Amino acid sequence: MVERVALVTGAAGGIGSAVVDALVADGCRVLALDLAVGADHGLPGVTHPLAAPEALDALTARHGEAVLTEVGDVRDPAVAEDAVRRCVETWGRLDVVVAAAAVIAGGRPLWETATEELDTQWDVGARGVWHVARAAVPAMLANPDPGGCRFVAVASAAGSRGLFALSAYTMVKHAVVGLVRGLAADLVGTGVTAVAVSPGATDTPMLRATADLYGVTPADLAAHQLLREALDPADVAAAVRFCCSREGRVLNGSVVAADGGFG
């Protein structure tokens, strides 16, 4: 019998892939959703490559039948609906959702930032989380054990402060935090919880792209953290893993700073 079922978006690379590994280690069955198109993504202003299709294949190679993969764009609400439906039809339930899909663009002040760059980041990083929550929450409320159901959105240190030359990204991540707080309020008394996890500088292609925008190295960005080093995606995934656990209920409505002391 399958005990817990999870849906993870942005699952093919970086933090999302590490979250899949962590949840499988916890005994979950996972539907891993990602756009998975590599460098040729055509997203305005986004200079970093997205995960390639082979990265999704690597998840099933590592975890076998514990992971199903799906290629899809969270900007399309139908993709989120189909992913939730597949979880329920395959495993009979949905217990955990981790919304990790996001992109970054910028490097200029707000008044010089192209509207297309804002649109891309907003549609993936904020509306995408909204689409996933809207599709997934009814399935979690219908779960035989809603008290064990968790919705976790990956925000950022940018969700609680302003980052130079990244005003659009900062706006999007503040929106993710607001979405989670509003969702937690809507879920009052249901047993289902909502949490945001805010990583700091984490060793991913997005960090390298951010360093390029500033004309610095990833190590320069990591130096802003009290740890004085970039986080490993598995470090952030461990925090997400706890938020997804039954014990993680205490964090409902919270923003968990998994940022190594970013400041």
PDB file of N, CA and C in Angstrom, residues 61-130:
ATOM      1  N   ALA A  61      15.763   6.672 -13.267  1.00  0.00           N
ATOM      2  CA  ALA A  61      16.890   5.743 -13.200  1.00  0.00           C
ATOM      3  C   ALA A  61      17.340   5.547 -11.753  1.00  0.00           C
ATOM      4  N   ARG A  62      17.287   6.626 -10.968  1.00  0.00           N
ATOM      5  CA  ARG A  62      17.695   6.523  -9.563  1.00  0.00           C
ATOM      6  C   ARG A  62      16.653   5.838  -8.699  1.00  0.00           C
ATOM      7  N   HIS A  63      15.382   6.081  -8.995  1.00  0.00           N
ATOM      8  CA  HIS A  63      14.340   5.699  -8.044  1.00  0.00           C
ATOM      9  C   HIS A  63      13.349   4.665  -8.569  1.00  0.00           C
ATOM     10  N   GLY A  64      13.452   4.292  -9.817  1.00  0.00           N
ATOM     11  CA  GLY A  64      12.580   3.265 -10.353  1.00  0.00           C
ATOM     12  C   GLY A  64      11.108   3.630 -10.269  1.00  0.00           C
ATOM     13  N   GLU A  65      10.289   2.683  -9.837  1.00  0.00           N
ATOM     14  CA  GLU A  65       8.845   2.879  -9.850  1.00  0.00           C
ATOM     15  C   GLU A  65       8.363   3.859  -8.787  1.00  0.00           C
ATOM     16  N   ALA A  66       9.264   4.307  -7.914  1.00  0.00           N
ATOM     17  CA  ALA A  66       8.867   5.297  -6.905  1.00  0.00           C
ATOM     18  C   ALA A  66       8.617   6.667  -7.521  1.00  0.00           C
ATOM     19  N   VAL A  67       9.117   6.883  -8.743  1.00  0.00           N
ATOM     20  CA  VAL A  67       8.976   8.191  -9.390  1.00  0.00           C
ATOM     21  C   VAL A  67       8.372   8.034 -10.775  1.00  0.00           C
ATOM     22  N   LEU A  68       7.338   8.805 -11.028  1.00  0.00           N
ATOM     23  CA  LEU A  68       6.823   8.993 -12.377  1.00  0.00           C
ATOM     24  C   LEU A  68       7.185  10.402 -12.814  1.00  0.00           C
ATOM     25  N   THR A  69       7.465  10.583 -14.096  1.00  0.00           N
ATOM     26  CA  THR A  69       7.841  11.905 -14.593  1.00  0.00           C
ATOM     27  C   THR A  69       6.815  12.412 -15.592  1.00  0.00           C
ATOM     28  N   GLU A  70       6.744  13.712 -15.675  1.00  0.00           N
ATOM     29  CA  GLU A  70       5.829  14.346 -16.620  1.00  0.00           C
ATOM     30  C   GLU A  70       6.440  15.662 -17.091  1.00  0.00           C
ATOM     31  N   VAL A  71       6.411  15.879 -18.397  1.00  0.00           N
ATOM     32  CA  VAL A  71       6.881  17.140 -18.970  1.00  0.00           C
ATOM     33  C   VAL A  71       5.699  18.085 -19.070  1.00  0.00           C
ATOM     34  N   GLY A  72       5.836  19.272 -18.500  1.00  0.00           N
ATOM     35  CA  GLY A  72       4.734  20.221 -18.547  1.00  0.00           C
ATOM     36  C   GLY A  72       5.157  21.572 -18.022  1.00  0.00           C
ATOM     37  N   ASP A  73       4.377  22.578 -18.393  1.00  0.00           N
ATOM     38  CA  ASP A  73       4.667  23.979 -18.086  1.00  0.00           C
ATOM     39  C   ASP A  73       3.657  24.475 -17.054  1.00  0.00           C
ATOM     40  N   VAL A  74       4.138  24.848 -15.869  1.00  0.00           N
ATOM     41  CA  VAL A  74       3.219  25.273 -14.806  1.00  0.00           C
ATOM     42  C   VAL A  74       2.508  26.584 -15.136  1.00  0.00           C
ATOM     43  N   ARG A  75       2.916  27.257 -16.194  1.00  0.00           N
ATOM     44  CA  ARG A  75       2.185  28.454 -16.621  1.00  0.00           C
ATOM     45  C   ARG A  75       0.808  28.098 -17.154  1.00  0.00           C
ATOM     46  N   ASP A  76       0.599  26.845 -17.479  1.00  0.00           N
ATOM     47  CA  ASP A  76      -0.681  26.356 -18.005  1.00  0.00           C
ATOM     48  C   ASP A  76      -1.434  25.657 -16.871  1.00  0.00           C
ATOM     49  N   PRO A  77      -2.569  26.191 -16.429  1.00  0.00           N
ATOM     50  CA  PRO A  77      -3.289  25.549 -15.322  1.00  0.00           C
ATOM     51  C   PRO A  77      -3.705  24.123 -15.620  1.00  0.00           C
ATOM     52  N   ALA A  78      -3.935  23.805 -16.902  1.00  0.00           N
ATOM     53  CA  ALA A  78      -4.333  22.445 -17.251  1.00  0.00           C
ATOM     54  C   ALA A  78      -3.228  21.443 -16.952  1.00  0.00           C
ATOM     55  N   VAL A  79      -1.971  21.879 -17.034  1.00  0.00           N
ATOM     56  CA  VAL A  79      -0.848  20.993 -16.725  1.00  0.00           C
ATOM     57  C   VAL A  79      -0.884  20.606 -15.250  1.00  0.00           C
ATOM     58  N   ALA A  80      -1.124  21.577 -14.385  1.00  0.00           N
ATOM     59  CA  ALA A  80      -1.222  21.279 -12.949  1.00  0.00           C
ATOM     60  C   ALA A  80      -2.398  20.351 -12.672  1.00  0.00           C
ATOM     61  N   GLU A  81      -3.512  20.613 -13.307  1.00  0.00           N
ATOM     62  CA  GLU A  81      -4.693  19.771 -13.102  1.00  0.00           C
ATOM     63  C   GLU A  81      -4.434  18.343 -13.547  1.00  0.00           C
ATOM     64  N   ASP A  82      -3.770  18.188 -14.684  1.00  0.00           N
ATOM     65  CA  ASP A  82      -3.467  16.846 -15.182  1.00  0.00           C
ATOM     66  C   ASP A  82      -2.504  16.111 -14.258  1.00  0.00           C
ATOM     67  N   ALA A  83      -1.520  16.837 -13.711  1.00  0.00           N
ATOM     68  CA  ALA A  83      -0.547  16.206 -12.816  1.00  0.00           C
ATOM     69  C   ALA A  83      -1.230  15.720 -11.544  1.00  0.00           C
ATOM     70  N   VAL A  84      -2.106  16.523 -10.983  1.00  0.00           N
ATOM     71  CA  VAL A  84      -2.840  16.110  -9.780  1.00  0.00           C
ATOM     72  C   VAL A  84      -3.718  14.907 -10.097  1.00  0.00           C
ATOM     73  N   ARG A  85      -4.392  14.968 -11.220  1.00  0.00           N
ATOM     74  CA  ARG A  85      -5.271  13.848 -11.612  1.00  0.00           C
ATOM     75  C   ARG A  85      -4.460  12.560 -11.760  1.00  0.00           C
ATOM     76  N   ARG A  86      -3.268  12.674 -12.328  1.00  0.00           N
ATOM     77  CA  ARG A  86      -2.445  11.480 -12.526  1.00  0.00           C
ATOM     78  C   ARG A  86      -2.003  10.893 -11.189  1.00  0.00           C
ATOM     79  N   CYS A  87      -1.665  11.750 -10.237  1.00  0.00           N
ATOM     80  CA  CYS A  87      -1.302  11.259  -8.904  1.00  0.00           C
ATOM     81  C   CYS A  87      -2.440  10.443  -8.296  1.00  0.00           C
ATOM     82  N   VAL A  88      -3.635  11.001  -8.334  1.00  0.00           N
ATOM     83  CA  VAL A  88      -4.787  10.355  -7.703  1.00  0.00           C
ATOM     84  C   VAL A  88      -5.162   9.073  -8.448  1.00  0.00           C
ATOM     85  N   GLU A  89      -5.118   9.121  -9.776  1.00  0.00           N
ATOM     86  CA  GLU A  89      -5.490   7.936 -10.550  1.00  0.00           C
ATOM     87  C   GLU A  89      -4.458   6.817 -10.396  1.00  0.00           C
ATOM     88  N   THR A  90      -3.183   7.183 -10.252  1.00  0.00           N
ATOM     89  CA  THR A  90      -2.119   6.180 -10.164  1.00  0.00           C
ATOM     90  C   THR A  90      -2.001   5.602  -8.763  1.00  0.00           C
ATOM     91  N   TRP A  91      -2.042   6.477  -7.765  1.00  0.00           N
ATOM     92  CA  TRP A  91      -1.744   6.049  -6.393  1.00  0.00           C
ATOM     93  C   TRP A  91      -2.908   6.218  -5.425  1.00  0.00           C
ATOM     94  N   GLY A  92      -3.993   6.826  -5.886  1.00  0.00           N
ATOM     95  CA  GLY A  92      -5.188   6.905  -5.068  1.00  0.00           C
ATOM     96  C   GLY A  92      -5.269   8.074  -4.113  1.00  0.00           C
ATOM     97  N   ARG A  93      -4.260   8.956  -4.112  1.00  0.00           N
ATOM     98  CA  ARG A  93      -4.265  10.048  -3.142  1.00  0.00           C
ATOM     99  C   ARG A  93      -3.201  11.081  -3.514  1.00  0.00           C
ATOM    100  N   LEU A  94      -3.234  12.208  -2.822  1.00  0.00           N
ATOM    101  CA  LEU A  94      -2.175  13.216  -2.916  1.00  0.00           C
ATOM    102  C   LEU A  94      -1.975  13.785  -1.515  1.00  0.00           C
ATOM    103  N   ASP A  95      -0.746  13.676  -1.000  1.00  0.00           N
ATOM    104  CA  ASP A  95      -0.442  14.101   0.362  1.00  0.00           C
ATOM    105  C   ASP A  95       0.452  15.334   0.433  1.00  0.00           C
ATOM    106  N   VAL A  96       1.349  15.471  -0.535  1.00  0.00           N
ATOM    107  CA  VAL A  96       2.388  16.494  -0.464  1.00  0.00           C
ATOM    108  C   VAL A  96       2.540  17.163  -1.823  1.00  0.00           C
ATOM    109  N   VAL A  97       2.662  18.477  -1.808  1.00  0.00           N
ATOM    110  CA  VAL A  97       2.991  19.225  -3.019  1.00  0.00           C
ATOM    111  C   VAL A  97       4.153  20.154  -2.698  1.00  0.00           C
ATOM    112  N   VAL A  98       5.174  20.122  -3.551  1.00  0.00           N
ATOM    113  CA  VAL A  98       6.286  21.065  -3.444  1.00  0.00           C
ATOM    114  C   VAL A  98       6.383  21.815  -4.759  1.00  0.00           C
ATOM    115  N   ALA A  99       6.084  23.102  -4.708  1.00  0.00           N
ATOM    116  CA  ALA A  99       6.119  23.956  -5.898  1.00  0.00           C
ATOM    117  C   ALA A  99       7.480  24.638  -5.968  1.00  0.00           C
ATOM    118  N   ALA A 100       8.359  24.089  -6.803  1.00  0.00           N
ATOM    119  CA  ALA A 100       9.733  24.583  -6.865  1.00  0.00           C
ATOM    120  C   ALA A 100      10.089  25.209  -8.205  1.00  0.00           C
ATOM    121  N   ALA A 101       9.182  25.184  -9.168  1.00  0.00           N
ATOM    122  CA  ALA A 101       9.508  25.723 -10.491  1.00  0.00           C
ATOM    123  C   ALA A 101       9.663  27.239 -10.439  1.00  0.00           C
ATOM    124  N   ALA A 102      10.758  27.741 -11.007  1.00  0.00           N
ATOM    125  CA  ALA A 102      11.008  29.180 -11.043  1.00  0.00           C
ATOM    126  C   ALA A 102      12.123  29.467 -12.035  1.00  0.00           C
ATOM    127  N   VAL A 103      12.203  30.703 -12.465  1.00  0.00           N
ATOM    128  CA  VAL A 103      13.304  31.178 -13.299  1.00  0.00           C
ATOM    129  C   VAL A 103      13.744  32.536 -12.764  1.00  0.00           C
ATOM    130  N   ILE A 104      14.905  32.988 -13.224  1.00  0.00           N
ATOM    131  CA  ILE A 104      15.396  34.297 -12.797  1.00  0.00           C
ATOM    132  C   ILE A 104      15.908  35.068 -14.006  1.00  0.00           C
ATOM    133  N   ALA A 105      15.664  36.359 -13.991  1.00  0.00           N
ATOM    134  CA  ALA A 105      16.175  37.264 -15.026  1.00  0.00           C
ATOM    135  C   ALA A 105      16.345  38.626 -14.383  1.00  0.00           C
ATOM    136  N   GLY A 106      17.196  39.445 -14.955  1.00  0.00           N
ATOM    137  CA  GLY A 106      17.386  40.777 -14.386  1.00  0.00           C
ATOM    138  C   GLY A 106      18.756  41.333 -14.683  1.00  0.00           C
ATOM    139  N   GLY A 107      19.328  41.984 -13.669  1.00  0.00           N
ATOM    140  CA  GLY A 107      20.629  42.600 -13.838  1.00  0.00           C
ATOM    141  C   GLY A 107      20.568  44.093 -14.098  1.00  0.00           C
ATOM    142  N   ARG A 108      19.348  44.646 -14.057  1.00  0.00           N
ATOM    143  CA  ARG A 108      19.163  46.083 -14.295  1.00  0.00           C
ATOM    144  C   ARG A 108      18.157  46.614 -13.282  1.00  0.00           C
ATOM    145  N   PRO A 109      18.147  47.931 -13.040  1.00  0.00           N
ATOM    146  CA  PRO A 109      17.138  48.483 -12.127  1.00  0.00           C
ATOM    147  C   PRO A 109      15.745  48.329 -12.701  1.00  0.00           C
ATOM    148  N   LEU A 110      14.752  48.471 -11.840  1.00  0.00           N
ATOM    149  CA  LEU A 110      13.358  48.250 -12.226  1.00  0.00           C
ATOM    150  C   LEU A 110      12.977  49.020 -13.486  1.00  0.00           C
ATOM    151  N   TRP A 111      13.347  50.305 -13.553  1.00  0.00           N
ATOM    152  CA  TRP A 111      12.897  51.146 -14.662  1.00  0.00           C
ATOM    153  C   TRP A 111      13.572  50.800 -15.988  1.00  0.00           C
ATOM    154  N   GLU A 112      14.572  49.913 -15.940  1.00  0.00           N
ATOM    155  CA  GLU A 112      15.210  49.451 -17.172  1.00  0.00           C
ATOM    156  C   GLU A 112      14.909  47.983 -17.461  1.00  0.00           C
ATOM    157  N   THR A 113      14.069  47.376 -16.628  1.00  0.00           N
ATOM    158  CA  THR A 113      13.735  45.965 -16.788  1.00  0.00           C
ATOM    159  C   THR A 113      12.598  45.808 -17.779  1.00  0.00           C
ATOM    160  N   ALA A 114      12.783  44.928 -18.751  1.00  0.00           N
ATOM    161  CA  ALA A 114      11.768  44.719 -19.780  1.00  0.00           C
ATOM    162  C   ALA A 114      10.530  44.064 -19.181  1.00  0.00           C
ATOM    163  N   THR A 115       9.372  44.507 -19.638  1.00  0.00           N
ATOM    164  CA  THR A 115       8.114  43.932 -19.164  1.00  0.00           C
ATOM    165  C   THR A 115       8.062  42.434 -19.436  1.00  0.00           C
ATOM    166  N   GLU A 116       8.656  42.016 -20.551  1.00  0.00           N
ATOM    167  CA  GLU A 116       8.646  40.594 -20.891  1.00  0.00           C
ATOM    168  C   GLU A 116       9.386  39.765 -19.842  1.00  0.00           C
ATOM    169  N   GLU A 117      10.440  40.339 -19.260  1.00  0.00           N
ATOM    170  CA  GLU A 117      11.168  39.617 -18.214  1.00  0.00           C
ATOM    171  C   GLU A 117      10.306  39.462 -16.963  1.00  0.00           C
ATOM    172  N   LEU A 118       9.591  40.523 -16.612  1.00  0.00           N
ATOM    173  CA  LEU A 118       8.670  40.433 -15.483  1.00  0.00           C
ATOM    174  C   LEU A 118       7.603  39.388 -15.758  1.00  0.00           C
ATOM    175  N   ASP A 119       7.027  39.418 -16.946  1.00  0.00           N
ATOM    176  CA  ASP A 119       5.956  38.486 -17.283  1.00  0.00           C
ATOM    177  C   ASP A 119       6.428  37.035 -17.143  1.00  0.00           C
ATOM    178  N   THR A 120       7.619  36.756 -17.659  1.00  0.00           N
ATOM    179  CA  THR A 120       8.138  35.385 -17.600  1.00  0.00           C
ATOM    180  C   THR A 120       8.295  34.915 -16.169  1.00  0.00           C
ATOM    181  N   GLN A 121       8.949  35.743 -15.355  1.00  0.00           N
ATOM    182  CA  GLN A 121       9.195  35.338 -13.968  1.00  0.00           C
ATOM    183  C   GLN A 121       7.892  35.229 -13.178  1.00  0.00           C
ATOM    184  N   TRP A 122       6.974  36.153 -13.425  1.00  0.00           N
ATOM    185  CA  TRP A 122       5.687  36.128 -12.727  1.00  0.00           C
ATOM    186  C   TRP A 122       4.887  34.890 -13.120  1.00  0.00           C
ATOM    187  N   ASP A 123       4.839  34.603 -14.403  1.00  0.00           N
ATOM    188  CA  ASP A 123       4.008  33.490 -14.868  1.00  0.00           C
ATOM    189  C   ASP A 123       4.530  32.143 -14.402  1.00  0.00           C
ATOM    190  N   VAL A 124       5.855  31.982 -14.356  1.00  0.00           N
ATOM    191  CA  VAL A 124       6.422  30.722 -13.875  1.00  0.00           C
ATOM    192  C   VAL A 124       6.432  30.668 -12.350  1.00  0.00           C
ATOM    193  N   GLY A 125       6.994  31.719 -11.731  1.00  0.00           N
ATOM    194  CA  GLY A 125       7.308  31.660 -10.313  1.00  0.00           C
ATOM    195  C   GLY A 125       6.182  32.006  -9.372  1.00  0.00           C
ATOM    196  N   ALA A 126       5.180  32.758  -9.822  1.00  0.00           N
ATOM    197  CA  ALA A 126       4.053  33.119  -8.951  1.00  0.00           C
ATOM    198  C   ALA A 126       2.752  32.486  -9.437  1.00  0.00           C
ATOM    199  N   ARG A 127       2.357  32.789 -10.677  1.00  0.00           N
ATOM    200  CA  ARG A 127       1.133  32.181 -11.209  1.00  0.00           C
ATOM    201  C   ARG A 127       1.265  30.662 -11.272  1.00  0.00           C
ATOM    202  N   GLY A 128       2.480  30.167 -11.546  1.00  0.00           N
ATOM    203  CA  GLY A 128       2.684  28.723 -11.578  1.00  0.00           C
ATOM    204  C   GLY A 128       2.391  28.084 -10.237  1.00  0.00           C
ATOM    205  N   VAL A 129       2.831  28.732  -9.156  1.00  0.00           N
ATOM    206  CA  VAL A 129       2.537  28.222  -7.811  1.00  0.00           C
ATOM    207  C   VAL A 129       1.030  28.276  -7.552  1.00  0.00           C
ATOM    208  N   TRP A 130       0.401  29.371  -7.964  1.00  0.00           N
ATOM    209  CA  TRP A 130      -1.054  29.506  -7.824  1.00  0.00           C
ATOM    210  C   TRP A 130      -1.778  28.365  -8.537  1.00  0.00           C
TER     211      TRP A 130
END
